[in-house]
Amino acid sequence: MGLHEDIGEILFTAEQIAEIVKRMGKQISEDYADKNLVMISVLKGSLIFMADLMRAVTIPCSIDFLSVSSYGSGTTTTGEVRILKDLDTSLEGKDVLVVEDILDSGMTLSYLLSSLKARRPRSIRLCTLLDKPERRRVDIKADYEGVQVPDKFLVGYGLDYAEKYRNLPYIGVLKPEIYAE
Ligand code: IMP
Ligand code: MG
């Protein structure tokens, strides 16, 4: 079965995403021209965005990756996340840009940013491709934001549902019957 059949609506085509990413890369390149930029991808969702964004950045930069545990599928959360895979490099004196696929409740990022700040970077900012402001539960705002999206569950371009659909080249909304299965 093809992945595309499960998609009810395409929100952003590959071409539209490319335009957004290009614009973000240009802005980041200007802002970090004289800095010591390290882009940190929060796995796995931001993998594809990261790969495209770093190629839209035209200044020297390094990259690193980390992975955090989700705070479960339950309805209550402390917002505390566990680092499952840590960075390889030190952040001391670096200008850190955390790269995320989507800013939703903000719980994960809020915890992650404070934990990374303790590693004494020179600066730290947040970059997200998608922003779902309606869902926010903590006071956090991205410094670089691609586009705002409605409160719908999205897949593709790195975003998954049960680890599936990450490889779709566009961002779409799943058909409701997929959840019901
Ligand atoms: P939060 O901001 O702490 O709620 O968590 C954000 C994370 O939840 C993202 O990095 C995604 O992994 C996941 N997430 C939130 N909304 C969606 C969605 O619509 N589709 C797929 N994953 C999502
Ligand atoms: Mg993610």
Short mmCIF file of C-alpha atoms and ligand atoms in Angstrom, two decimals:
data_model
loop_
_atom_site.label_atom_id
_atom_site.label_comp_id
_atom_site.label_asym_id
_atom_site.label_seq_id
_atom_site.Cartn_x
_atom_site.Cartn_y
_atom_site.Cartn_z
CA MET A 1 0.00 0.00 0.00
CA GLY A 2 1.27 3.45 -0.85
CA LEU A 3 1.69 6.07 1.85
CA HIS A 4 -0.07 8.71 -0.19
CA GLU A 5 -3.44 6.95 0.04
CA ASP A 6 -3.54 7.64 3.80
CA ILE A 7 -3.26 11.40 3.34
CA GLY A 8 -6.48 13.42 3.38
CA GLU A 9 -5.06 16.81 2.55
CA ILE A 10 -1.68 18.17 1.52
CA LEU A 11 -0.84 21.31 3.52
CA PHE A 12 2.55 22.11 2.02
CA THR A 13 3.99 20.69 -1.17
CA ALA A 14 7.69 19.90 -1.50
CA GLU A 15 8.07 23.09 -3.54
CA GLN A 16 6.38 25.23 -0.90
CA ILE A 17 8.54 23.71 1.83
CA ALA A 18 11.67 24.38 -0.22
CA GLU A 19 10.72 28.07 -0.48
CA ILE A 20 10.19 28.35 3.29
CA VAL A 21 13.46 26.56 4.08
CA LYS A 22 15.38 28.73 1.63
CA ARG A 23 14.07 31.89 3.27
CA MET A 24 14.98 30.61 6.74
CA GLY A 25 18.48 29.61 5.63
CA LYS A 26 19.06 33.06 4.18
CA GLN A 27 18.01 34.77 7.41
CA ILE A 28 20.16 32.47 9.55
CA SER A 29 23.17 33.04 7.26
CA GLU A 30 22.83 36.80 7.73
CA ASP A 31 22.33 36.63 11.48
CA TYR A 32 25.20 34.22 12.14
CA ALA A 33 27.72 35.60 9.65
CA ASP A 34 30.29 36.44 12.33
CA LYS A 35 29.33 33.77 14.83
CA ASN A 36 30.35 30.23 15.67
CA LEU A 37 27.20 28.46 14.48
CA VAL A 38 26.39 24.92 15.49
CA MET A 39 23.06 23.52 14.33
CA ILE A 40 21.58 20.87 16.59
CA SER A 41 18.97 18.54 15.18
CA VAL A 42 16.48 16.99 17.56
CA LEU A 43 15.99 13.48 16.19
CA LYS A 44 14.16 12.00 14.50
CA GLY A 45 11.53 14.45 13.29
CA SER A 46 13.89 17.26 12.32
CA LEU A 47 16.24 15.09 10.25
CA ILE A 48 14.91 16.09 6.84
CA PHE A 49 14.42 19.76 7.73
CA MET A 50 17.95 19.85 9.12
CA ALA A 51 19.41 18.32 5.96
CA ASP A 52 17.70 20.91 3.77
CA LEU A 53 18.20 23.87 6.12
CA MET A 54 21.94 23.33 6.50
CA ARG A 55 22.27 23.38 2.72
CA ALA A 56 20.33 26.65 2.62
CA VAL A 57 22.83 28.10 5.09
CA THR A 58 25.72 29.69 3.21
CA ILE A 59 28.12 30.39 6.09
CA PRO A 60 30.42 27.93 7.91
CA CYS A 61 28.62 25.81 10.47
CA SER A 62 28.93 22.54 12.31
CA ILE A 63 26.17 20.11 13.16
CA ASP A 64 25.31 17.74 15.97
CA PHE A 65 22.39 15.52 16.91
CA LEU A 66 20.51 14.52 19.99
CA SER A 67 17.49 12.45 20.73
CA VAL A 68 15.09 12.75 23.64
CA SER A 69 12.46 10.44 25.05
CA SER A 70 8.90 11.55 24.54
CA TYR A 71 7.06 12.08 27.76
CA GLY A 72 4.69 9.25 26.94
CA SER A 73 1.25 9.03 25.46
CA GLY A 74 -0.56 9.60 28.76
CA THR A 75 -2.51 12.73 29.46
CA THR A 76 -0.40 13.94 32.35
CA THR A 77 3.20 15.01 32.05
CA THR A 78 5.82 16.70 34.14
CA GLY A 79 7.39 18.01 30.97
CA GLU A 80 10.61 16.32 31.93
CA VAL A 81 12.35 14.58 29.06
CA ARG A 82 15.24 12.19 29.06
CA ILE A 83 18.19 12.58 26.69
CA LEU A 84 18.50 9.22 24.93
CA LYS A 85 21.31 10.16 22.59
CA ASP A 86 23.52 13.05 23.61
CA LEU A 87 25.64 15.45 21.54
CA ASP A 88 29.16 14.45 20.51
CA THR A 89 30.58 17.95 20.88
CA SER A 90 30.89 20.60 23.55
CA LEU A 91 28.69 23.69 23.29
CA GLU A 92 30.98 25.94 25.27
CA GLY A 93 31.40 29.27 23.50
CA LYS A 94 29.28 28.16 20.55
CA ASP A 95 26.30 29.92 19.01
CA VAL A 96 23.75 27.16 19.19
CA LEU A 97 20.71 26.87 16.97
CA VAL A 98 18.33 24.09 17.99
CA VAL A 99 16.50 22.78 14.93
CA GLU A 100 13.04 21.27 15.43
CA ASP A 101 10.37 20.01 13.10
CA ILE A 102 7.36 21.31 15.02
CA LEU A 103 6.71 23.36 18.13
CA ASP A 104 3.59 21.95 19.72
CA SER A 105 2.99 22.10 23.49
CA GLY A 106 6.55 23.33 23.84
CA MET A 107 7.20 21.04 26.80
CA THR A 108 10.05 19.11 25.19
CA LEU A 109 11.83 22.17 23.86
CA SER A 110 11.44 24.17 27.01
CA TYR A 111 13.13 21.44 29.04
CA LEU A 112 15.77 20.82 26.39
CA LEU A 113 16.73 24.49 26.05
CA SER A 114 17.30 24.91 29.76
CA SER A 115 19.36 21.75 29.88
CA LEU A 116 21.51 22.93 26.94
CA LYS A 117 21.94 26.40 28.44
CA ALA A 118 23.73 24.78 31.37
CA ARG A 119 26.50 23.76 28.93
CA ARG A 120 27.60 27.38 28.58
CA PRO A 121 27.01 28.14 24.91
CA ARG A 122 27.67 31.76 23.89
CA SER A 123 24.10 31.98 22.64
CA ILE A 124 21.21 29.64 22.08
CA ARG A 125 18.20 30.04 19.80
CA LEU A 126 15.38 27.91 18.54
CA CYS A 127 14.44 27.28 14.93
CA THR A 128 11.29 25.36 14.00
CA LEU A 129 9.80 24.63 10.61
CA LEU A 130 6.23 24.38 11.89
CA ASP A 131 4.50 26.13 14.77
CA LYS A 132 1.16 25.10 16.32
CA PRO A 133 0.55 28.10 18.62
CA GLU A 134 -2.91 26.89 19.71
CA ARG A 135 -1.38 23.92 21.47
CA ARG A 136 1.19 25.78 23.57
CA ARG A 137 1.34 24.91 27.26
CA VAL A 138 4.52 26.73 28.23
CA ASP A 139 5.77 30.18 27.38
CA ILE A 140 8.15 29.51 24.54
CA LYS A 141 8.57 31.11 21.15
CA ALA A 142 10.87 30.14 18.31
CA ASP A 143 13.45 32.67 17.13
CA TYR A 144 13.07 31.32 13.61
CA GLU A 145 9.74 29.94 12.56
CA GLY A 146 8.86 28.60 9.12
CA VAL A 147 5.10 28.65 9.11
CA GLN A 148 2.16 28.41 11.52
CA VAL A 149 -0.11 25.41 11.17
CA PRO A 150 -3.59 24.53 12.45
CA ASP A 151 -4.14 22.09 15.30
CA LYS A 152 -4.21 18.97 13.15
CA PHE A 153 -1.95 15.95 13.27
CA LEU A 154 0.57 16.31 10.47
CA VAL A 155 2.88 13.82 8.81
CA GLY A 156 5.60 13.86 6.19
CA TYR A 157 8.90 15.69 5.71
CA GLY A 158 10.23 14.02 8.86
CA LEU A 159 7.00 14.03 10.88
CA ASP A 160 5.63 10.62 11.75
CA TYR A 161 2.60 8.79 12.97
CA ALA A 162 3.79 5.63 14.78
CA GLU A 163 7.18 5.98 13.00
CA LYS A 164 5.54 5.95 9.57
CA TYR A 165 5.22 8.65 6.88
CA ARG A 166 8.51 10.43 7.65
CA ASN A 167 9.65 9.86 4.06
CA LEU A 168 6.76 11.67 2.39
CA PRO A 169 8.26 14.66 0.55
CA TYR A 170 5.33 16.92 1.48
CA ILE A 171 3.45 17.73 4.72
CA GLY A 172 -0.09 16.46 4.96
CA VAL A 173 -2.96 15.60 7.27
CA LEU A 174 -3.71 11.93 7.89
CA LYS A 175 -7.16 10.61 7.07
CA PRO A 176 -9.12 10.18 10.34
CA GLU A 177 -9.68 6.45 9.74
CA ILE A 178 -5.94 5.83 10.06
CA TYR A 179 -6.11 6.82 13.74
CA ALA A 180 -9.16 4.72 14.37
CA GLU A 181 -7.46 1.51 13.23
P1 IMP B 1 6.06 19.37 22.23
O1 IMP B 1 6.24 20.73 21.61
O2 IMP B 1 6.86 19.15 23.44
O3 IMP B 1 4.61 19.05 22.44
O4 IMP B 1 6.57 18.24 21.25
C1 IMP B 1 6.85 18.45 19.95
C2 IMP B 1 7.13 17.12 19.33
O5 IMP B 1 5.91 16.36 19.23
C3 IMP B 1 7.63 17.28 17.91
O6 IMP B 1 9.02 17.34 17.86
C4 IMP B 1 7.07 16.07 17.22
O7 IMP B 1 7.96 14.98 17.36
C5 IMP B 1 5.79 15.76 17.98
N1 IMP B 1 4.61 16.31 17.28
C6 IMP B 1 3.85 17.35 17.67
N2 IMP B 1 2.87 17.59 16.79
C7 IMP B 1 3.00 16.68 15.80
C8 IMP B 1 2.28 16.41 14.57
O8 IMP B 1 1.29 17.08 14.19
N3 IMP B 1 2.73 15.37 13.82
C9 IMP B 1 3.80 14.61 14.20
N4 IMP B 1 4.52 14.84 15.32
C10 IMP B 1 4.11 15.86 16.12
MG MG B 2 10.51 15.92 17.11
#
